[in-house]
Tab-separated table of C-alpha atoms in Angstrom:
chain	number	residue	atom	x	y	z
X	73	MET	CA	28.698	-16.251	-7.621
X	74	ARG	CA	29.068	-16.519	-11.376
X	75	SER	CA	29.773	-13.293	-13.244
X	76	ILE	CA	27.675	-12.412	-16.280
X	77	TRP	CA	29.857	-9.586	-17.648
X	78	ASN	CA	33.481	-8.487	-17.299
X	79	GLY	CA	34.667	-4.943	-17.837
X	80	ALA	CA	35.743	-1.874	-15.912
X	81	ILE	CA	34.375	1.170	-14.141
X	82	SER	CA	35.569	4.426	-15.667
X	83	PHE	CA	35.909	6.953	-12.835
X	84	GLY	CA	37.525	9.956	-14.492
X	85	LEU	CA	41.045	8.768	-15.296
X	86	VAL	CA	40.700	5.882	-12.847
X	87	SER	CA	39.842	2.478	-14.311
X	88	ILE	CA	38.541	-0.254	-11.972
X	89	PRO	CA	38.384	-3.806	-13.375
X	90	ILE	CA	35.125	-5.401	-12.220
X	91	LYS	CA	32.873	-8.429	-12.679
X	92	LEU	CA	29.115	-8.049	-12.905
X	93	VAL	CA	27.159	-10.440	-10.652
X	94	ASN	CA	23.377	-10.750	-10.344
X	95	ALA	CA	22.235	-9.304	-6.999
X	96	THR	CA	18.748	-10.833	-7.129
X	97	GLU	CA	17.236	-14.230	-7.869
X	98	ASN	CA	13.775	-15.404	-8.783
X	99	HIS	CA	12.161	-17.835	-6.326
X	100	SER	CA	8.776	-18.026	-8.033
X	101	ILE	CA	7.471	-21.501	-8.887
X	102	SER	CA	7.350	-22.227	-12.607
X	103	PHE	CA	5.047	-24.735	-14.285
X	104	ARG	CA	5.473	-26.850	-17.406
X	105	GLN	CA	2.869	-27.167	-20.102
X	106	ILE	CA	1.459	-30.688	-20.341
X	107	HIS	CA	-0.963	-32.629	-22.517
X	108	LEU	CA	-4.150	-32.892	-20.427
X	109	SER	CA	-5.172	-36.292	-21.786
X	110	ASP	CA	-1.992	-38.184	-20.868
X	111	GLY	CA	0.154	-35.702	-18.881
X	112	GLY	CA	2.909	-35.677	-21.484
X	113	ARG	CA	5.260	-32.703	-21.587
X	114	VAL	CA	4.559	-30.126	-24.313
X	115	ARG	CA	7.764	-28.615	-25.707
X	116	TYR	CA	8.556	-25.812	-28.096
X	117	ARG	CA	10.837	-26.560	-31.003
X	118	LYS	CA	12.741	-23.920	-32.947
X	119	VAL	CA	12.180	-24.522	-36.629
X	120	CYS	CA	13.576	-22.672	-39.634
X	121	GLU	CA	10.777	-21.210	-41.754
X	122	LEU	CA	12.652	-21.840	-45.024
X	123	ASP	CA	13.470	-25.550	-44.805
X	124	GLY	CA	11.197	-26.600	-41.917
X	125	GLU	CA	14.134	-28.168	-40.090
X	126	GLU	CA	14.589	-27.950	-36.307
X	127	VAL	CA	17.765	-25.997	-35.407
X	128	SER	CA	19.991	-26.145	-32.306
X	129	ALA	CA	21.050	-23.178	-30.158
X	130	ALA	CA	24.508	-23.178	-31.763
X	131	GLU	CA	22.925	-22.564	-35.171
X	132	ILE	CA	20.841	-19.574	-34.026
X	133	GLY	CA	22.111	-16.004	-34.426
X	134	LYS	CA	20.672	-12.455	-34.399
X	135	GLY	CA	18.973	-10.564	-37.173
X	136	TYR	CA	17.156	-7.243	-37.612
X	137	GLU	CA	13.831	-7.328	-39.433
X	138	GLU	CA	13.104	-4.354	-41.645
X	139	ALA	CA	9.674	-2.983	-42.519
X	140	ASP	CA	9.454	-5.075	-45.700
X	141	GLY	CA	10.139	-8.300	-43.751
X	142	SER	CA	13.716	-8.785	-44.935
X	143	ILE	CA	16.278	-9.835	-42.295
X	144	ILE	CA	19.715	-8.258	-41.841
X	145	PRO	CA	22.094	-10.633	-39.961
X	146	ILE	CA	23.891	-9.079	-36.947
X	147	THR	CA	26.830	-10.897	-35.324
X	148	ASP	CA	28.442	-10.473	-31.911
X	149	GLU	CA	31.576	-9.247	-33.713
X	150	ASP	CA	29.520	-6.494	-35.362
X	151	LEU	CA	28.270	-5.313	-31.970
X	152	ALA	CA	31.742	-5.524	-30.369
X	153	GLN	CA	33.152	-3.181	-33.020
X	154	LEU	CA	30.642	-0.409	-32.361
X	155	PRO	CA	32.484	2.869	-31.575
X	156	ILE	CA	30.953	3.419	-28.132
X	157	ALA	CA	32.932	3.734	-24.902
X	158	THR	CA	30.437	1.711	-22.893
X	159	ALA	CA	30.907	-1.552	-24.824
X	160	LYS	CA	33.140	-2.902	-22.039
X	161	THR	CA	33.035	-0.020	-19.586
X	162	ILE	CA	30.643	1.300	-16.958
X	163	GLU	CA	31.214	4.994	-17.572
X	164	ILE	CA	30.294	7.270	-14.653
X	165	VAL	CA	28.847	10.533	-15.965
X	166	SER	CA	27.709	12.313	-12.768
X	167	PHE	CA	27.048	12.100	-9.027
X	168	VAL	CA	23.596	13.088	-7.721
X	169	PRO	CA	21.593	12.791	-4.463
X	170	ALA	CA	19.780	9.464	-4.229
X	171	ASP	CA	16.451	11.305	-3.870
X	172	ASP	CA	16.843	12.574	-7.440
X	173	ILE	CA	16.263	9.057	-8.791
X	174	ASP	CA	12.619	8.180	-9.381
X	175	PRO	CA	11.941	4.626	-8.103
X	176	LEU	CA	9.917	4.068	-11.296
X	177	GLN	CA	13.230	3.978	-13.159
X	178	MET	CA	14.633	1.087	-11.091
X	179	ASP	CA	15.324	-2.117	-13.014
X	180	ALA	CA	17.560	-5.140	-12.395
X	181	ALA	CA	20.185	-5.016	-9.625
X	182	TYR	CA	23.802	-6.200	-9.767
X	183	TYR	CA	26.847	-6.408	-7.509
X	184	LEU	CA	30.118	-5.055	-8.872
X	185	ALA	CA	33.003	-7.261	-7.702
X	186	ALA	CA	36.634	-6.149	-7.894
X	187	ASN	CA	38.336	-8.216	-10.611
X	188	GLY	CA	41.841	-9.014	-9.398
X	189	ALA	CA	44.235	-7.657	-6.789
X	190	THR	CA	44.984	-4.487	-8.763
X	191	ALA	CA	41.297	-3.479	-8.591
X	192	ALA	CA	41.122	-3.500	-4.764
X	193	LYS	CA	42.606	-0.023	-4.204
X	194	PRO	CA	40.583	1.989	-6.777
X	195	TYR	CA	37.465	-0.039	-5.937
X	196	THR	CA	37.789	0.899	-2.239
X	197	LEU	CA	38.465	4.525	-3.163
X	198	LEU	CA	35.238	4.800	-5.172
X	199	ARG	CA	33.246	2.981	-2.476
X	200	GLU	CA	34.432	5.276	0.317
X	201	ALA	CA	33.939	8.391	-1.848
X	202	LEU	CA	30.321	7.372	-2.449
X	203	LYS	CA	29.813	6.775	1.280
X	204	ARG	CA	31.211	10.145	2.296
X	205	SER	CA	29.391	12.138	-0.383
X	206	ARG	CA	26.047	10.422	0.393
X	207	LYS	CA	25.388	10.483	-3.319
X	208	VAL	CA	24.933	7.903	-6.046
X	209	ALA	CA	26.795	7.663	-9.336
X	210	ILE	CA	24.932	7.764	-12.641
X	211	ALA	CA	26.613	5.666	-15.308
X	212	LYS	CA	26.139	4.305	-18.821
X	213	TYR	CA	26.999	0.746	-19.824
X	214	ALA	CA	26.248	-1.756	-22.583
X	215	LEU	CA	24.741	-5.168	-21.827
X	216	ARG	CA	22.956	-7.758	-23.982
X	217	GLY	CA	23.089	-5.768	-27.167
X	218	ARG	CA	22.002	-2.355	-25.949
X	219	GLU	CA	23.316	0.640	-24.032
X	220	ARG	CA	21.766	1.107	-20.624
X	221	LEU	CA	21.609	3.582	-17.769
X	222	GLY	CA	22.731	2.618	-14.273
X	223	MET	CA	22.983	3.905	-10.710
X	224	LEU	CA	25.897	2.938	-8.462
X	225	ARG	CA	25.509	2.947	-4.671
X	226	VAL	CA	27.124	1.265	-1.672
X	227	VAL	CA	25.539	-1.789	-0.005
X	228	ASP	CA	27.539	-2.814	3.068
X	229	ASP	CA	31.100	-2.978	1.685
X	230	VAL	CA	30.094	-3.625	-1.928
X	231	ILE	CA	29.317	-1.327	-4.829
X	232	ALA	CA	25.917	-2.245	-6.257
X	233	MET	CA	24.509	-1.112	-9.579
X	234	HIS	CA	20.824	-0.725	-10.371
X	235	GLY	CA	19.839	-0.733	-13.985
X	236	LEU	CA	17.704	2.306	-14.771
X	237	LEU	CA	15.126	2.841	-17.458
X	238	TRP	CA	15.816	5.775	-19.720
X	239	PRO	CA	13.651	8.809	-18.880
X	240	ASP	CA	11.670	8.465	-22.114
X	241	GLU	CA	10.776	4.882	-21.140
X	242	ILE	CA	8.676	6.084	-18.188
X	243	ARG	CA	5.079	6.600	-19.253
X	244	ALA	CA	3.146	9.621	-18.002
X	245	PRO	CA	0.296	8.580	-15.644
X	246	GLU	CA	-2.410	10.074	-17.829
X	247	GLY	CA	-5.946	8.910	-17.087
X	248	VAL	CA	-4.849	6.860	-14.071
X	249	ALA	CA	-5.878	9.146	-11.191
X	250	PRO	CA	-9.532	9.141	-10.001
X	251	GLU	CA	-11.761	11.321	-12.130
X	252	GLY	CA	-13.511	14.343	-10.681
X	253	THR	CA	-12.813	16.260	-7.497
X	254	VAL	CA	-12.578	14.191	-4.339
X	255	SER	CA	-12.357	15.870	-0.941
X	256	VAL	CA	-10.932	14.253	2.175
X	257	ARG	CA	-11.897	15.467	5.635
X	258	GLU	CA	-9.353	16.281	8.329
X	259	ALA	CA	-10.884	13.618	10.582
X	260	GLU	CA	-10.276	10.975	7.897
X	261	LEU	CA	-6.668	12.111	7.484
X	262	ASP	CA	-6.186	11.979	11.261
X	263	LEU	CA	-7.426	8.381	11.337
X	264	ALA	CA	-5.201	7.481	8.376
X	265	ASP	CA	-2.225	8.973	10.249
X	266	ALA	CA	-3.190	6.987	13.353
X	267	LEU	CA	-3.378	3.778	11.303
X	268	MET	CA	0.046	4.446	9.759
X	269	ALA	CA	1.528	5.101	13.197
X	270	THR	CA	-0.053	1.948	14.633
X	271	LEU	CA	1.173	-0.281	11.815
X	272	GLY	CA	4.613	1.246	12.298
X	273	GLU	CA	7.690	-0.238	10.674
X	274	VAL	CA	8.511	-3.797	9.688
X	275	GLU	CA	11.732	-5.750	9.370
X	276	MET	CA	11.998	-6.370	5.628
X	277	GLU	CA	13.789	-9.676	6.306
X	278	SER	CA	10.656	-10.951	8.065
X	279	LEU	CA	8.513	-10.692	4.919
X	280	HIS	CA	8.099	-13.793	2.771
X	281	ASP	CA	6.021	-15.172	-0.089
X	282	ASP	CA	2.941	-16.837	1.468
X	283	TYR	CA	1.567	-17.763	-1.946
X	284	ARG	CA	4.709	-19.684	-2.863
X	285	ASP	CA	4.586	-21.543	0.478
X	286	ALA	CA	0.968	-22.546	-0.161
X	287	VAL	CA	1.784	-23.769	-3.685
X	288	GLU	CA	4.753	-25.813	-2.413
X	289	THR	CA	2.565	-27.363	0.302
X	290	MET	CA	-0.054	-28.269	-2.303
X	291	ILE	CA	2.579	-29.822	-4.600
X	292	ALA	CA	3.996	-31.903	-1.722
X	293	ALA	CA	0.496	-33.087	-0.775
X	294	LYS	CA	-0.344	-34.075	-4.354
X	295	ALA	CA	2.979	-35.877	-4.723
X	296	GLY	CA	2.211	-37.861	-1.571
X	297	GLY	CA	-1.339	-38.627	-2.638
X	298	ALA	CA	-2.827	-36.823	0.379
X	299	PHE	CA	-4.117	-33.707	-1.342
X	300	GLU	CA	-7.673	-32.632	-0.584
X	301	PRO	CA	-8.948	-29.528	-2.366
X	302	SER	CA	-10.161	-26.790	-0.069
X	303	GLU	CA	-13.703	-25.510	-0.384
X	304	ALA	CA	-12.798	-22.104	1.011
X	305	VAL	CA	-13.059	-19.338	-1.573
X	306	VAL	CA	-11.586	-15.911	-0.971
X	307	GLU	CA	-13.930	-13.292	-2.356
X	308	PRO	CA	-12.404	-10.122	-3.800
X	309	ALA	CA	-12.846	-7.083	-1.575
X	310	GLY	CA	-13.168	-4.528	-4.358
X	311	GLY	CA	-16.297	-2.866	-5.695
X	312	GLN	CA	-18.038	-2.345	-2.346
X	313	VAL	CA	-19.155	1.020	-1.003
X	314	ILE	CA	-17.884	1.493	2.525
X	315	ASP	CA	-18.180	3.935	5.364
X	316	LEU	CA	-14.621	5.256	5.210
X	317	MET	CA	-14.560	6.589	8.764
X	318	ALA	CA	-15.865	3.317	10.213
X	319	ALA	CA	-13.389	1.288	8.143
X	320	LEU	CA	-10.471	3.463	9.314
X	321	GLU	CA	-11.511	3.246	12.948
X	322	LYS	CA	-11.812	-0.547	12.788
X	323	SER	CA	-8.485	-0.789	10.971
X	324	VAL	CA	-6.774	1.146	13.767
X	325	ARG	CA	-8.389	-1.078	16.418
X	326	GLU	CA	-7.421	-4.227	14.529
X	327	ALA	CA	-3.821	-3.079	14.119
X	328	LYS	CA	-3.592	-2.281	17.827
X	329	ALA	CA	-5.128	-5.632	18.759
X	330	SER	CA	-2.654	-7.502	16.553
X	331	ARG	CA	0.183	-5.778	18.398
X	332	GLY	CA	-1.360	-6.495	21.783
X	333	GLU	CA	-2.106	-2.852	22.516
X	334	GLY	CA	-5.623	-3.449	23.790
X	335	GLY	CA	-8.889	-4.944	22.590
X	336	SER	CA	-9.406	-8.440	21.265
X	337	ARG	CA	-8.873	-9.207	17.616
X	338	ALA	CA	-12.428	-10.531	17.358
X	339	GLU	CA	-13.827	-7.212	18.543
X	340	ALA	CA	-11.585	-5.340	16.134
X	341	GLU	CA	-12.414	-7.488	13.113
X	342	ALA	CA	-12.904	-5.184	10.152
X	343	GLU	CA	-16.112	-5.315	8.177
X	344	VAL	CA	-17.612	-3.447	5.251
X	345	THR	CA	-20.170	-0.926	6.489
X	346	PRO	CA	-22.692	0.705	4.123
X	347	ILE	CA	-22.421	4.472	4.010
X	348	ARG	CA	-25.054	6.040	6.224
X	349	ARG	CA	-27.004	9.001	4.928
X	350	LYS	CA	-26.962	12.154	6.984
X	351	PRO	CA	-30.120	12.197	9.175
X	352	ALA	CA	-32.610	14.990	8.612
X	353	ALA	CA	-32.531	17.817	11.135
X	354	ALA	CA	-35.096	17.498	13.951
X	355	PRO	CA	-37.863	20.165	13.900
X	356	LYS	CA	-37.384	22.945	16.372
X	357	ALA	CA	-39.869	23.469	19.210
X	358	VAL	CA	-42.073	26.548	19.249
X	359	GLY	CA	-40.239	29.534	20.631
X	360	GLY	CA	-36.905	27.798	20.154
X	361	LYS	CA	-37.343	25.676	23.300
X	362	LYS	CA	-37.036	21.882	23.293
X	363	SER	CA	-39.865	19.662	24.532
X	364	THR	CA	-39.051	17.860	27.732
X	365	ALA	CA	-41.892	15.346	27.469
X	366	ALA	CA	-40.603	11.790	27.940
X	367	ALA	CA	-41.584	9.125	25.377
X	368	GLY	CA	-44.031	6.550	26.601
X	369	LYS	CA	-45.536	8.719	29.378
X	370	LYS	CA	-49.077	10.093	29.402
X	371	ALA	CA	-49.504	13.812	28.960
X	372	ALA	CA	-50.998	15.681	31.867
X	373	PRO	CA	-54.583	16.967	31.443
X	374	ALA	CA	-54.896	20.375	29.856
X	375	ALA	CA	-56.410	21.711	33.020
X	376	THR	CA	-53.161	21.212	34.909
X	377	LYS	CA	-51.073	23.080	32.311
X	378	SER	CA	-51.662	26.556	33.674
X	379	THR	CA	-49.105	29.172	34.264
X	380	ALA	CA	-48.460	29.298	37.979
X	381	SER	CA	-46.114	31.379	39.988
X	382	ALA	CA	-43.377	29.633	41.853
X	383	THR	CA	-43.913	29.562	45.565
X	384	LYS	CA	-41.189	29.696	48.055
X	385	SER	CA	-41.168	27.535	51.152
X	386	THR	CA	-40.992	29.414	54.421
X	387	ALA	CA	-38.660	26.714	55.649
X	388	GLY	CA	-36.071	27.632	52.956
X	389	ALA	CA	-36.949	24.739	50.596
X	390	THR	CA	-36.051	24.795	46.896
X	391	LYS	CA	-38.189	26.533	44.301
X	392	SER	CA	-40.999	24.648	42.575
X	393	THR	CA	-41.484	25.788	38.983
X	394	ALA	CA	-44.765	25.314	37.142
X	395	SER	CA	-45.085	24.478	33.433
X	396	LYS	CA	-43.926	27.287	31.091
X	397	SER	CA	-45.476	26.188	27.741
X	398	THR	CA	-48.360	24.144	26.378
X	399	SER	CA	-45.895	21.496	25.105
X	400	ALA	CA	-43.975	21.074	28.372
X	401	LYS	CA	-44.974	18.981	31.341
X	402	LYS	CA	-45.208	20.579	34.672
X	403	LYS	CA	-42.008	19.991	36.453
X	404	THR	CA	-42.094	20.121	40.216
X	405	THR	CA	-39.036	20.175	42.386
X	406	ALA	CA	-40.056	18.672	45.688
X	407	ALA	CA	-39.132	20.704	48.700
X	408	THR	CA	-37.802	19.158	51.824
X	409	GLY	CA	-40.735	20.424	53.880
X	410	ALA	CA	-44.414	19.421	53.683
X	411	THR	CA	-45.516	23.077	53.599
X	412	ALA	CA	-44.340	23.649	50.006
X	413	ARG	CA	-46.343	20.675	48.690
X	414	LYS	CA	-49.579	21.820	50.423
X	415	THR	CA	-49.234	25.393	49.128
X	416	THR	CA	-48.829	24.194	45.522
X	417	ALA	CA	-51.862	21.900	45.756
X	418	LYS	CA	-54.105	24.714	47.086
X	419	ALA	CA	-53.027	27.088	44.294
X	420	ALA	CA	-53.853	24.521	41.634
X	421	ALA	CA	-57.209	23.666	43.266
X	422	LYS	CA	-58.426	27.240	42.880
X	423	LYS	CA	-57.813	27.090	39.123
X	424	THR	CA	-59.309	23.667	38.407
X	425	ALA	CA	-62.432	21.865	39.618
X	426	ALA	CA	-61.050	18.376	39.178
X	427	PRO	CA	-58.220	17.151	41.372
X	428	ARG	CA	-54.768	17.580	39.746
X	429	LYS	CA	-52.751	14.475	38.912
X	430	ARG	CA	-49.260	14.576	40.206
X	431	THR	CA	-46.588	14.087	37.569
X	432	SER	CA	-43.394	12.428	38.476
X	433	ALA	CA	-40.251	14.434	37.983
């Protein structure tokens, strides 16, 4: 890999010659600007404002613009002569636990390669010291015209450096959090925990850019003249009010189904569910007792709703209990013997002139 910077790591009195190599690469697809009428390429030309002439890269230098618009030329030689130790050195200033570094500070990543045979021994010493301490090194270095902050850590058998933003470059998250007080129920947290446990872990190497794949497929189809635009439109999911509990439950089922832990994926398909209002409390029955009348059945005549004493069967049959309120149906527990049924009928006949209708239990 091509190095982009040569220098040394300053580790106390130890100096380690190194080469800086990019640890990441950009695989995103870039597009050119074209003239829509004829497809011609649209280019940018660098033109001097004073004479209107186009200038080449070799003729372009640096300059600092002051408040009044005047330009002060700055050369690479000017920058190289600055009296700072980090001009050609990655100067380690401290060692801290990795958890002390806020991920918001992370910037570009680099590999530090030992530069020459003499660098192998001190390079290995620093690498093994970092491994054993389980800490990272905080360092300062200069790159592309400015001093930067970095974090050194071990990746496999290589020392890697992450560029860090300076603390004052991290903006405070003011006005970002939801406004007002929002409460979350324990049941919702339990379902969120269950969803997290079901989703589990993932091999980072298995993740890839689906969008880039789709764009490459489209480009290949258009190049071959076989491209047909899709009519499918993916609607954004935001801005809809959902029943959070229902959404969490369906998410857990869907995650389990995708891992083959039970339930079909079709049954577990998530959907947006409108929030249901809490139903009004049902009115209480008189005396605090609930009505046992079944819907769709005819009420017994008022004449049969008398208060009768339970009669016991001489044959040891079960007790038959008469109705206890004006809103309850008479509930009869049939005895195993015929005697209990005859006794109940006679008692009711004395109270009413009309024959009593039997009500099914």
